[in-house]
Backbone as a chain_set.jsonl record, in Angstrom:
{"seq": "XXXXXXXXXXXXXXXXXXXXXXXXXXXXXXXXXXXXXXXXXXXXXXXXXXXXXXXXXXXXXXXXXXXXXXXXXXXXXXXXXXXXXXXXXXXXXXXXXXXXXXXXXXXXXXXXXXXXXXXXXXXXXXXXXXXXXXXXXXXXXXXXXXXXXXXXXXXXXXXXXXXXXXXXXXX", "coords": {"N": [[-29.961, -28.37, 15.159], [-28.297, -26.832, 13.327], [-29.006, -24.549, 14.203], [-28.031, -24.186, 16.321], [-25.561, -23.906, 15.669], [-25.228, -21.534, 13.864], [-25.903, -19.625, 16.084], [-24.278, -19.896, 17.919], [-21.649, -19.618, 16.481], [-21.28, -16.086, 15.782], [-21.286, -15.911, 18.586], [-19.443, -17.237, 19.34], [-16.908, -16.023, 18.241], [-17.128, -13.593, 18.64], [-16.303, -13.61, 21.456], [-13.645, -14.501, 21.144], [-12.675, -12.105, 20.21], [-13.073, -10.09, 21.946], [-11.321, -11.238, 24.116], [-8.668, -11.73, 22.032], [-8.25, -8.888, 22.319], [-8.344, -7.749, 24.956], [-5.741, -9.048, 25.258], [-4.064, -7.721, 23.552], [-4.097, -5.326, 24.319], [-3.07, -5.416, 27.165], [-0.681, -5.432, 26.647], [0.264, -3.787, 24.879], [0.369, -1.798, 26.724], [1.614, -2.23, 28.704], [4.574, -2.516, 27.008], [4.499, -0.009, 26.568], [4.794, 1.112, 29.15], [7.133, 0.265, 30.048], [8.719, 1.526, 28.375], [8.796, 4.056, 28.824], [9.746, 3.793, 31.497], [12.408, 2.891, 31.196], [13.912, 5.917, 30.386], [13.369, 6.699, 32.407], [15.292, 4.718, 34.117], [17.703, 4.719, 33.216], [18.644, 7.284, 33.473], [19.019, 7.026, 36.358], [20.427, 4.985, 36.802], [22.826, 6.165, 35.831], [23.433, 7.981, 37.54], [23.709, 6.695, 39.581], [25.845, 5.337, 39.062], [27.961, 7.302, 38.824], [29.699, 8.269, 40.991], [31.297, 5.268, 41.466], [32.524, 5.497, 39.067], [34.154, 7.977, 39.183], [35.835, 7.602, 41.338], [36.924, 4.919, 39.998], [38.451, 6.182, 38.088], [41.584, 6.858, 36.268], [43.946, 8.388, 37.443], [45.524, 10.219, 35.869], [43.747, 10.075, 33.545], [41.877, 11.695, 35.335], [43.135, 13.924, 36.058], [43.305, 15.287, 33.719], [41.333, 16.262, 32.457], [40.328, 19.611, 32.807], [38.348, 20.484, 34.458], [38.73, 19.561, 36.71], [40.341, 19.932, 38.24], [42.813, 20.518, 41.351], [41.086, 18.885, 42.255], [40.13, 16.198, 44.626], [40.242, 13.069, 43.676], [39.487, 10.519, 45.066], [37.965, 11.66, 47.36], [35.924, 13.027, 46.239], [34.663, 11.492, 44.826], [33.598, 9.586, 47.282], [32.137, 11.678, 48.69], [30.223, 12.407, 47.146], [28.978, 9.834, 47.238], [27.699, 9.552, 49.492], [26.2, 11.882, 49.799], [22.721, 13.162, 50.19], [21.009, 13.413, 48.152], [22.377, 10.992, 46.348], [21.603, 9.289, 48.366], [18.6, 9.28, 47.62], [18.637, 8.408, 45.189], [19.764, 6.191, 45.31], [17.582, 4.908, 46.452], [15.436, 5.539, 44.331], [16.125, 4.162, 42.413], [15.607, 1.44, 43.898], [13.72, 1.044, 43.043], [12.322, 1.35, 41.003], [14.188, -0.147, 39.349], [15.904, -3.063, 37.527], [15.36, -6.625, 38.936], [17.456, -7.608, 39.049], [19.476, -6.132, 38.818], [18.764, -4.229, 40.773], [19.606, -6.177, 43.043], [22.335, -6.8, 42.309], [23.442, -4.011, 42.698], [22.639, -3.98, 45.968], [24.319, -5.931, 46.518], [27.287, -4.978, 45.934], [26.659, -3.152, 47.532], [26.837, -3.752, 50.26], [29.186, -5.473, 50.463], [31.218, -2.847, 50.719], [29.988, -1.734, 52.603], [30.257, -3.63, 54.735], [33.03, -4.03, 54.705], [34.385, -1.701, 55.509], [36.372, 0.817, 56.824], [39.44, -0.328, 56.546], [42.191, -1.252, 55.193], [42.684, -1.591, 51.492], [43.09, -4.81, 50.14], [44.992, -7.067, 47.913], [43.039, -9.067, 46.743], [40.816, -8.09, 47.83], [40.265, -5.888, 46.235], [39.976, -6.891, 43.572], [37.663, -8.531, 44.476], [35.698, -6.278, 44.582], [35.829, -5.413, 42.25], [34.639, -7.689, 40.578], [32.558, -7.488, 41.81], [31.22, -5.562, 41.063], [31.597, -5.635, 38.372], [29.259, -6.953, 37.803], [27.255, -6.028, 38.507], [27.282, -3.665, 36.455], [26.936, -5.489, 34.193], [24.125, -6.298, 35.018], [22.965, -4.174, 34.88], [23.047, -3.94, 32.128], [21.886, -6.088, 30.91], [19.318, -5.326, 31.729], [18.559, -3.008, 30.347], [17.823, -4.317, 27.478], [19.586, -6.213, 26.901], [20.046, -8.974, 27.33], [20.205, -11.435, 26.474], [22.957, -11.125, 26.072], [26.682, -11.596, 25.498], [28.895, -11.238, 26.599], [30.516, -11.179, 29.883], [31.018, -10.15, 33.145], [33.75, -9.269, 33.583], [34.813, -8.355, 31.31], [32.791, -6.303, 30.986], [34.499, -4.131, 32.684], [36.84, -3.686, 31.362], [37.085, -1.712, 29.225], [37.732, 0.73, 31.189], [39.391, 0.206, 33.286], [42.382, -0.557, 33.204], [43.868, -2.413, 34.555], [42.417, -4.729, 34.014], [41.599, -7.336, 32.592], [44.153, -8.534, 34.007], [43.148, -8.424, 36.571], [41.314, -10.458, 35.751], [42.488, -12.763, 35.13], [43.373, -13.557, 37.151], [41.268, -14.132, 38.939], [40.465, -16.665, 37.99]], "CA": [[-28.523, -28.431, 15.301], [-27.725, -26.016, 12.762], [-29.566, -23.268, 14.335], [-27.217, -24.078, 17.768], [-24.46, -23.519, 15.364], [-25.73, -20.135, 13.608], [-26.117, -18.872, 17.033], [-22.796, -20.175, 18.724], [-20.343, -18.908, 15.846], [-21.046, -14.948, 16.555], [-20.716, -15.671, 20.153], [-17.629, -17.423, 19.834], [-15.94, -14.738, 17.588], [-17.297, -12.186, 19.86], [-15.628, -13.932, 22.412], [-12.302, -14.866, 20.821], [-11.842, -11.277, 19.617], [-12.46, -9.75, 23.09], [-9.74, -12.224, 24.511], [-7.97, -10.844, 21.709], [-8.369, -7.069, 22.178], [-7.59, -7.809, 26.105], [-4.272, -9.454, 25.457], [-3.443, -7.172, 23.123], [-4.481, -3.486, 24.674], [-2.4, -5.494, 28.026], [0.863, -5.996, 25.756], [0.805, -2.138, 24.577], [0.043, -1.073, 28.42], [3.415, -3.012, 29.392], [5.405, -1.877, 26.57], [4.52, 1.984, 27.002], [5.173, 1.467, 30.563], [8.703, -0.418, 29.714], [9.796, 2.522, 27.835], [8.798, 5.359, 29.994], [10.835, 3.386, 32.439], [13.516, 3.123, 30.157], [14.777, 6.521, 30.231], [14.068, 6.976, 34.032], [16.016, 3.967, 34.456], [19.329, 5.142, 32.305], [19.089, 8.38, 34.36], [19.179, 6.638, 37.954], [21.99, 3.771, 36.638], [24.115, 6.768, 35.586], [23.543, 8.663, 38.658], [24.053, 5.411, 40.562], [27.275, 4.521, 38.834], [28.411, 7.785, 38.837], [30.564, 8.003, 42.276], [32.11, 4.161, 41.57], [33.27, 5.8, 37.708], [34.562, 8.758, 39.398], [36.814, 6.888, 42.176], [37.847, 3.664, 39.192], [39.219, 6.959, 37.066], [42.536, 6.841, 36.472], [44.558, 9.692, 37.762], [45.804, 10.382, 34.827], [42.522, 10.705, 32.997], [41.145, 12.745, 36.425], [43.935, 14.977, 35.831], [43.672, 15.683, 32.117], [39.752, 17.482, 32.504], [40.715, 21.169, 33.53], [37.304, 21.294, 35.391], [38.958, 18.797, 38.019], [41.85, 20.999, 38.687], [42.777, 20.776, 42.495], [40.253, 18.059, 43.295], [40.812, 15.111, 44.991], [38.69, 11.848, 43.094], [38.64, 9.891, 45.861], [36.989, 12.987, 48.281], [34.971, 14.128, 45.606], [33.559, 10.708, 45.059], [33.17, 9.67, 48.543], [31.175, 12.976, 49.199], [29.127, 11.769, 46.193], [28.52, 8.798, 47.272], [27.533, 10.133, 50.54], [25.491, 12.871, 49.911], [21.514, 12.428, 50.507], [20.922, 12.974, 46.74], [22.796, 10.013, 46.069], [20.526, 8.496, 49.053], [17.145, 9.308, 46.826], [18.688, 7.912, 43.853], [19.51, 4.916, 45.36], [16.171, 4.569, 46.41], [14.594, 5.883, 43.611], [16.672, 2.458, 41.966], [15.423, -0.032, 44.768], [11.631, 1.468, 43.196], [12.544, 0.806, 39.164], [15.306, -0.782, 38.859], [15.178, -4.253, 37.864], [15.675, -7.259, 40.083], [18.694, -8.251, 39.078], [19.724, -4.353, 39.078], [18.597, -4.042, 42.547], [20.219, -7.187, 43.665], [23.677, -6.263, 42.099], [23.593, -3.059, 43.681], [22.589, -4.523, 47.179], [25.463, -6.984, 46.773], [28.194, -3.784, 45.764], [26.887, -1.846, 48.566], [26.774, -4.47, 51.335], [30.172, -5.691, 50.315], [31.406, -1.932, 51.017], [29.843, -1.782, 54.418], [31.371, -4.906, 55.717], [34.738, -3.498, 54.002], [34.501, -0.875, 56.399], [37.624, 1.696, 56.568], [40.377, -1.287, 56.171], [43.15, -1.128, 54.123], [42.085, -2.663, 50.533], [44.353, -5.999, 49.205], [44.61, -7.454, 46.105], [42.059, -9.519, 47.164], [39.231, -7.235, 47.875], [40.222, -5.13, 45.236], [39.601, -8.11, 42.788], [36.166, -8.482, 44.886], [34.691, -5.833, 45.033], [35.63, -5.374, 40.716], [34.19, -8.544, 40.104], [30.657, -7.631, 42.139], [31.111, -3.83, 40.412], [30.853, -5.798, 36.943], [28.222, -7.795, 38.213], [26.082, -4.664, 38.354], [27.128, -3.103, 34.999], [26.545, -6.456, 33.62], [22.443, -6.344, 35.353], [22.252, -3.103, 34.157], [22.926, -3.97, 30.695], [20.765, -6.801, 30.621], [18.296, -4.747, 31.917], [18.589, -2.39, 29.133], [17.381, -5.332, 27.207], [20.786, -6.669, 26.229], [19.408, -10.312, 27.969], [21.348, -12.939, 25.881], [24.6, -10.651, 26.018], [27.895, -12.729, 25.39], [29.739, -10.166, 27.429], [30.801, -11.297, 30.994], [31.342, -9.698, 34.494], [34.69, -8.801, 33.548], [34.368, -7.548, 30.22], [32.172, -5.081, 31.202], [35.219, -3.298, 33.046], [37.749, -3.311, 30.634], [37.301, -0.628, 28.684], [38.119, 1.883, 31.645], [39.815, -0.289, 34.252], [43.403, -0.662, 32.941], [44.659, -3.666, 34.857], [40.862, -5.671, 34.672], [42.502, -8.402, 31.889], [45.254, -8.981, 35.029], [41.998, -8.992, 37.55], [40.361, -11.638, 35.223], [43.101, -14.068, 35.169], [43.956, -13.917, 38.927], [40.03, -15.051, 39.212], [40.353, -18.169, 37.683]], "C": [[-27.856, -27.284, 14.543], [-28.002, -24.571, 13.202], [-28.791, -23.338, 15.421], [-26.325, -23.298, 16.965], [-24.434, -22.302, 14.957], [-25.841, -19.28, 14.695], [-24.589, -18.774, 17.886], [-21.714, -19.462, 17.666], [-20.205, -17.588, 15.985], [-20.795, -14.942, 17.879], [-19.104, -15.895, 20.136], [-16.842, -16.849, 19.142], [-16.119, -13.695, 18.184], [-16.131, -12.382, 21.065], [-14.07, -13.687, 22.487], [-11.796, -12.897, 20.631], [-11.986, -10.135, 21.304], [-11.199, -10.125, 23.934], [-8.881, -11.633, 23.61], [-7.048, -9.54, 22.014], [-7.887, -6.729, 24.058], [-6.251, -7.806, 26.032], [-3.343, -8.688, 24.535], [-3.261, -5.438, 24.005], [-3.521, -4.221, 26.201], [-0.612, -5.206, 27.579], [0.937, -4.448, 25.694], [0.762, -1.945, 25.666], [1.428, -1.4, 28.894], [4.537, -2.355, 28.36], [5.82, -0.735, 26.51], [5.0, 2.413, 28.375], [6.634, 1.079, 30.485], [9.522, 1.062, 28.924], [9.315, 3.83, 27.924], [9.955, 5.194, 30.527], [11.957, 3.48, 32.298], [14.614, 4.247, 30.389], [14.582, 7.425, 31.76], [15.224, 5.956, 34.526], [17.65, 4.641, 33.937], [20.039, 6.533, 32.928], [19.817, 7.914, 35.582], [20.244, 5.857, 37.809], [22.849, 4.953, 36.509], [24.126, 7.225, 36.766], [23.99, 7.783, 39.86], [25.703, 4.89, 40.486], [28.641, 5.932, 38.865], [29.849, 8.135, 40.057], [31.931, 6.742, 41.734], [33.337, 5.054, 40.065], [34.638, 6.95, 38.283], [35.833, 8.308, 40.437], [37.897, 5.724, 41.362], [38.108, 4.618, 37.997], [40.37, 6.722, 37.172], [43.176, 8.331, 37.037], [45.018, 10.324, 36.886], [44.444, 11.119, 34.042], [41.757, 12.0, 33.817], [41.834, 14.011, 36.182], [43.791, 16.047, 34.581], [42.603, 16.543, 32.276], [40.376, 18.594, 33.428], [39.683, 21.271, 34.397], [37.512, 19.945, 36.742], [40.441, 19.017, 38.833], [41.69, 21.164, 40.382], [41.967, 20.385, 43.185], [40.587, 16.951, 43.741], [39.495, 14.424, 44.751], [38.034, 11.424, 44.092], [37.493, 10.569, 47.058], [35.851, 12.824, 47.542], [33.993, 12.583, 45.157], [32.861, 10.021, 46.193], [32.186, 10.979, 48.516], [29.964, 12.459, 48.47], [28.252, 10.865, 46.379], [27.574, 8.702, 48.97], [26.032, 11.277, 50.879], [23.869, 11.888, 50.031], [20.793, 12.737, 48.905], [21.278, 11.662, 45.931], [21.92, 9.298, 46.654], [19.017, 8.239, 48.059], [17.417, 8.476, 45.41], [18.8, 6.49, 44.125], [18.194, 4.194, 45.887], [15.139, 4.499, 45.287], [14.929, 4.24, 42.716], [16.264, 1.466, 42.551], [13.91, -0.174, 44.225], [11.205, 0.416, 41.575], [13.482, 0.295, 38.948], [14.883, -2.357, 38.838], [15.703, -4.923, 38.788], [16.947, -7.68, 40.037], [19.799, -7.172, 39.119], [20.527, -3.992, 40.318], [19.871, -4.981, 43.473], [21.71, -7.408, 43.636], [24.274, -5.345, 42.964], [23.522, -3.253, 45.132], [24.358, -4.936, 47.315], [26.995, -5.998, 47.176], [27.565, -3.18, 47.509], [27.168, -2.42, 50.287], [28.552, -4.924, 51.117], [31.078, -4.157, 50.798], [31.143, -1.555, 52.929], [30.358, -2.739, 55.475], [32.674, -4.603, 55.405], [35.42, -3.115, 55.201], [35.96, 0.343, 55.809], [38.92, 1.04, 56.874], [41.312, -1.347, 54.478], [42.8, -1.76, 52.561], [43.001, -3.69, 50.077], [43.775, -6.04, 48.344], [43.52, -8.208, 46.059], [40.653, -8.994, 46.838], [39.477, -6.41, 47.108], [39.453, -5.798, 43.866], [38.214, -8.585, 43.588], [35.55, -7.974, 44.461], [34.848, -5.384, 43.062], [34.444, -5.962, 40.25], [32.581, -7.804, 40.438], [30.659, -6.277, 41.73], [30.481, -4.192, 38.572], [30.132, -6.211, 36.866], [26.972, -6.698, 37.502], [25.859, -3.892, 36.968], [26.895, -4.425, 34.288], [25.099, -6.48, 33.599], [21.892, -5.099, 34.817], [22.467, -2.82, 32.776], [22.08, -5.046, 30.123], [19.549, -5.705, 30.8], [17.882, -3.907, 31.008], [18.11, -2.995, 27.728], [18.359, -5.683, 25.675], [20.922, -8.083, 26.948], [20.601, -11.486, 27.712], [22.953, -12.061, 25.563], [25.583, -12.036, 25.934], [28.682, -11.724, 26.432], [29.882, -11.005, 29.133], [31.092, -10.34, 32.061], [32.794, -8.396, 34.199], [35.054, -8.294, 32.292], [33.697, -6.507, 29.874], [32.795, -3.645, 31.906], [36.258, -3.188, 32.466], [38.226, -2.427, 29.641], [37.769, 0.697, 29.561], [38.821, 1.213, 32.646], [40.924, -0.875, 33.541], [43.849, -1.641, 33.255], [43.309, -5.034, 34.908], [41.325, -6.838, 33.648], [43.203, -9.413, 33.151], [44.082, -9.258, 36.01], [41.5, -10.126, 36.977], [41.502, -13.374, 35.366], [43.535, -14.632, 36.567], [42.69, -14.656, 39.458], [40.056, -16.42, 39.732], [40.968, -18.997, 38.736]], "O": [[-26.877, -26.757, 15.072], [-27.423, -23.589, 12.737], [-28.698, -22.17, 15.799], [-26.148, -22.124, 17.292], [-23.606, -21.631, 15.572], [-25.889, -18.086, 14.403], [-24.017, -17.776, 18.324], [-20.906, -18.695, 18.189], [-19.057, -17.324, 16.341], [-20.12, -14.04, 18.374], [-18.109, -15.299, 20.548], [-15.694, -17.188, 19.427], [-15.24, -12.837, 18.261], [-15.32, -11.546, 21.462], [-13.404, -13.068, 23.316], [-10.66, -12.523, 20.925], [-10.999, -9.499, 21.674], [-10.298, -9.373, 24.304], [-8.114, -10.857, 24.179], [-5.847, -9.271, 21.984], [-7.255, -5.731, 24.403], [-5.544, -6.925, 26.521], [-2.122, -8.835, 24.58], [-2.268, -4.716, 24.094], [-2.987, -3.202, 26.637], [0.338, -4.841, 28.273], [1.691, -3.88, 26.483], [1.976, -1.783, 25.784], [2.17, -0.6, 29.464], [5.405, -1.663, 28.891], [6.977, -0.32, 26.428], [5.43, 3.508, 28.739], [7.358, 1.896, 31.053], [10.7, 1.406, 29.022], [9.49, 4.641, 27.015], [10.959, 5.888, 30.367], [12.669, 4.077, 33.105], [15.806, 3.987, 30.551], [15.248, 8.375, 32.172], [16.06, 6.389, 35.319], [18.539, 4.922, 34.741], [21.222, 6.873, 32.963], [20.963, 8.268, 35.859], [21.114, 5.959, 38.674], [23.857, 4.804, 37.2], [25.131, 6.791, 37.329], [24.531, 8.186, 40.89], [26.454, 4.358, 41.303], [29.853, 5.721, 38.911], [30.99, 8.184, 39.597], [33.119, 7.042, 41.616], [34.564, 5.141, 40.114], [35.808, 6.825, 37.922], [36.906, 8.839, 40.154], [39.071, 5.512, 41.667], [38.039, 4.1, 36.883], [40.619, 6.259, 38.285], [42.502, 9.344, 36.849], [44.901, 11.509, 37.201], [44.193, 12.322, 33.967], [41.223, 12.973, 33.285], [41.213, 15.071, 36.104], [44.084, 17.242, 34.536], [42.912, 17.735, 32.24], [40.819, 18.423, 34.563], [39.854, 22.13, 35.262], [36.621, 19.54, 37.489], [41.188, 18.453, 39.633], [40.721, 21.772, 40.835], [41.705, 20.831, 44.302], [41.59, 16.524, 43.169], [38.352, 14.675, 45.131], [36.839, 11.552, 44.354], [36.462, 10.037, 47.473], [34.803, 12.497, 48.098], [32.762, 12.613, 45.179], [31.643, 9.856, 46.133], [31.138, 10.596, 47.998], [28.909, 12.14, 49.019], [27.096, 10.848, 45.956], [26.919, 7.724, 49.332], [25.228, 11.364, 51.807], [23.706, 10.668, 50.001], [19.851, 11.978, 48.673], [20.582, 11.294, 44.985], [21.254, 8.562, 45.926], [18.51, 7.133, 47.875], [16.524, 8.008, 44.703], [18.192, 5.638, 43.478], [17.925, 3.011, 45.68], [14.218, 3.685, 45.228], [14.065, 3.394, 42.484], [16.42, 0.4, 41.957], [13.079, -1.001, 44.601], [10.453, -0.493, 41.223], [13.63, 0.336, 37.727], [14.055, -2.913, 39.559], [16.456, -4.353, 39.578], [17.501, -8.117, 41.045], [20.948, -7.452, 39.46], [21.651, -3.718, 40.736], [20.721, -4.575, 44.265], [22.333, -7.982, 44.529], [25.213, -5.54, 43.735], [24.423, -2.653, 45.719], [25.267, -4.417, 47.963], [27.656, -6.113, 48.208], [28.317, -2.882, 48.438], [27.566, -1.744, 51.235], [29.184, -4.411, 52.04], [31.959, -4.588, 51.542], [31.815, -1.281, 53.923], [30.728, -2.606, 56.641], [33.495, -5.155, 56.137], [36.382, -3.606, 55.793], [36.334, 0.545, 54.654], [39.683, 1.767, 57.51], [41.067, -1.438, 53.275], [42.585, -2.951, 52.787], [43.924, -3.167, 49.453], [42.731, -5.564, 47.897], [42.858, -7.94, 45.057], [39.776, -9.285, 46.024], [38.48, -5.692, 47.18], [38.519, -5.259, 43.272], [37.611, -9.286, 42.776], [34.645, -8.512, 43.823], [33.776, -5.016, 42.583], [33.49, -5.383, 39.731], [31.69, -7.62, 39.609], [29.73, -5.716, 42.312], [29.65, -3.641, 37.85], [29.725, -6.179, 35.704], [26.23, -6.655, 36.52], [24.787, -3.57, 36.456], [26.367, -4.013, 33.256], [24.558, -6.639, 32.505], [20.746, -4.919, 34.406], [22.179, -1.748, 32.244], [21.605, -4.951, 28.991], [18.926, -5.351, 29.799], [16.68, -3.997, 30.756], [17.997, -2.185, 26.809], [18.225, -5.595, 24.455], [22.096, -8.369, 27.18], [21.434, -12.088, 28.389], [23.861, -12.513, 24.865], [25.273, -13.189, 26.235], [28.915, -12.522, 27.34], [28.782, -11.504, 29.368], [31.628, -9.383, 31.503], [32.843, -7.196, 34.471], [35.986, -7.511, 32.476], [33.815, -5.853, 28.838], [32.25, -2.541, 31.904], [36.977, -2.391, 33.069], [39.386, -2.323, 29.242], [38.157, 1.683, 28.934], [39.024, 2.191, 33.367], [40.561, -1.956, 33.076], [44.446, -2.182, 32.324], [43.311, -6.011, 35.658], [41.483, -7.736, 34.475], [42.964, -10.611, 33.307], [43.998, -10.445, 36.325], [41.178, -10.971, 37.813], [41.238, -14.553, 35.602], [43.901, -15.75, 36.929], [42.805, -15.598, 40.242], [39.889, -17.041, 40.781], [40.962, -20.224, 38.64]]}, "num_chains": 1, "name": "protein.A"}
């Protein structure tokens, strides 16, 4: 009996510390890959959000930068948003981005295509906000800001001037 046991305790520390050395060498493999991703991800969200920032500028602010002298926002983000660079990026986002990312962005861009070229109300203005903070909301979780306290609409109030007045018309 004792000689089972003399024989079984190197196995089963052999064992345990492979299981170990697996679950650990998997854990670094995921985290190195998480923050590669990281700062492709922060590229493609800006490049992604870039267009919507550029159109929910104020005129005022659009005005004030000398290197936007004699442009028109909404053109110049339309075109943006348009171009087939923009196309690769939003792909390159449907590849790494996370799911709740992705699924934001879907929501924003499908909401836009059913829009169509129709006048906007207060309504769908207050829509298409709400599913705009949606997205900067997924892409700040994603950033691994998870248990945020922050809401939908909190996430546009620092550059969206009347988003306070959007939040209460919600309710």
């Amino acid at each position: 009996m004792a000689a089972i046991g003399a024989i079984a305790t190197p196995i089963l520390v052999a064992a345990l510390g492979i299981v170990g050395w697996k679950i650990r060498n998997r854990i670094e493999r995921q985290f190195a890959l998480e923050q590669a991703l990281r700062e492709d991800r922060v590229a493609t969200y800006n490049e992604i959000l870039e267009p919507f920032m550029i159109m929910l500028m104020t005129d005022e602010a659009w005005r004030s930068d000398p290197k936007n002298k004699n442009k028109d926002k909404a053109s110049l983000g339309t075109q943006k948003a348009l171009s087939l660079d923009y196309r690769k990026c939003a792909f390159k986002l449907a590849l790494i981005g996370s799911d709740g990312v992705v699924t934001a962005y879907n929501d924003l861009m499908q909401y836009f295509f059913s829009s169509g070229e129709r006048e906007p109300s207060e309504q769908s203005v207050r829509e298409m906000m709400s599913i705009f903070g949606i997205l900067l909301l997924e892409i700040r979780r994603s950033m691994g800001n998870d248990a945020t306290a922050l809401d939908k609409w909190a996430m546009l109030e620092w550059f969206i001037n009347d988003a306070r007045a959007y939040r209460s018309k919600a309710k």
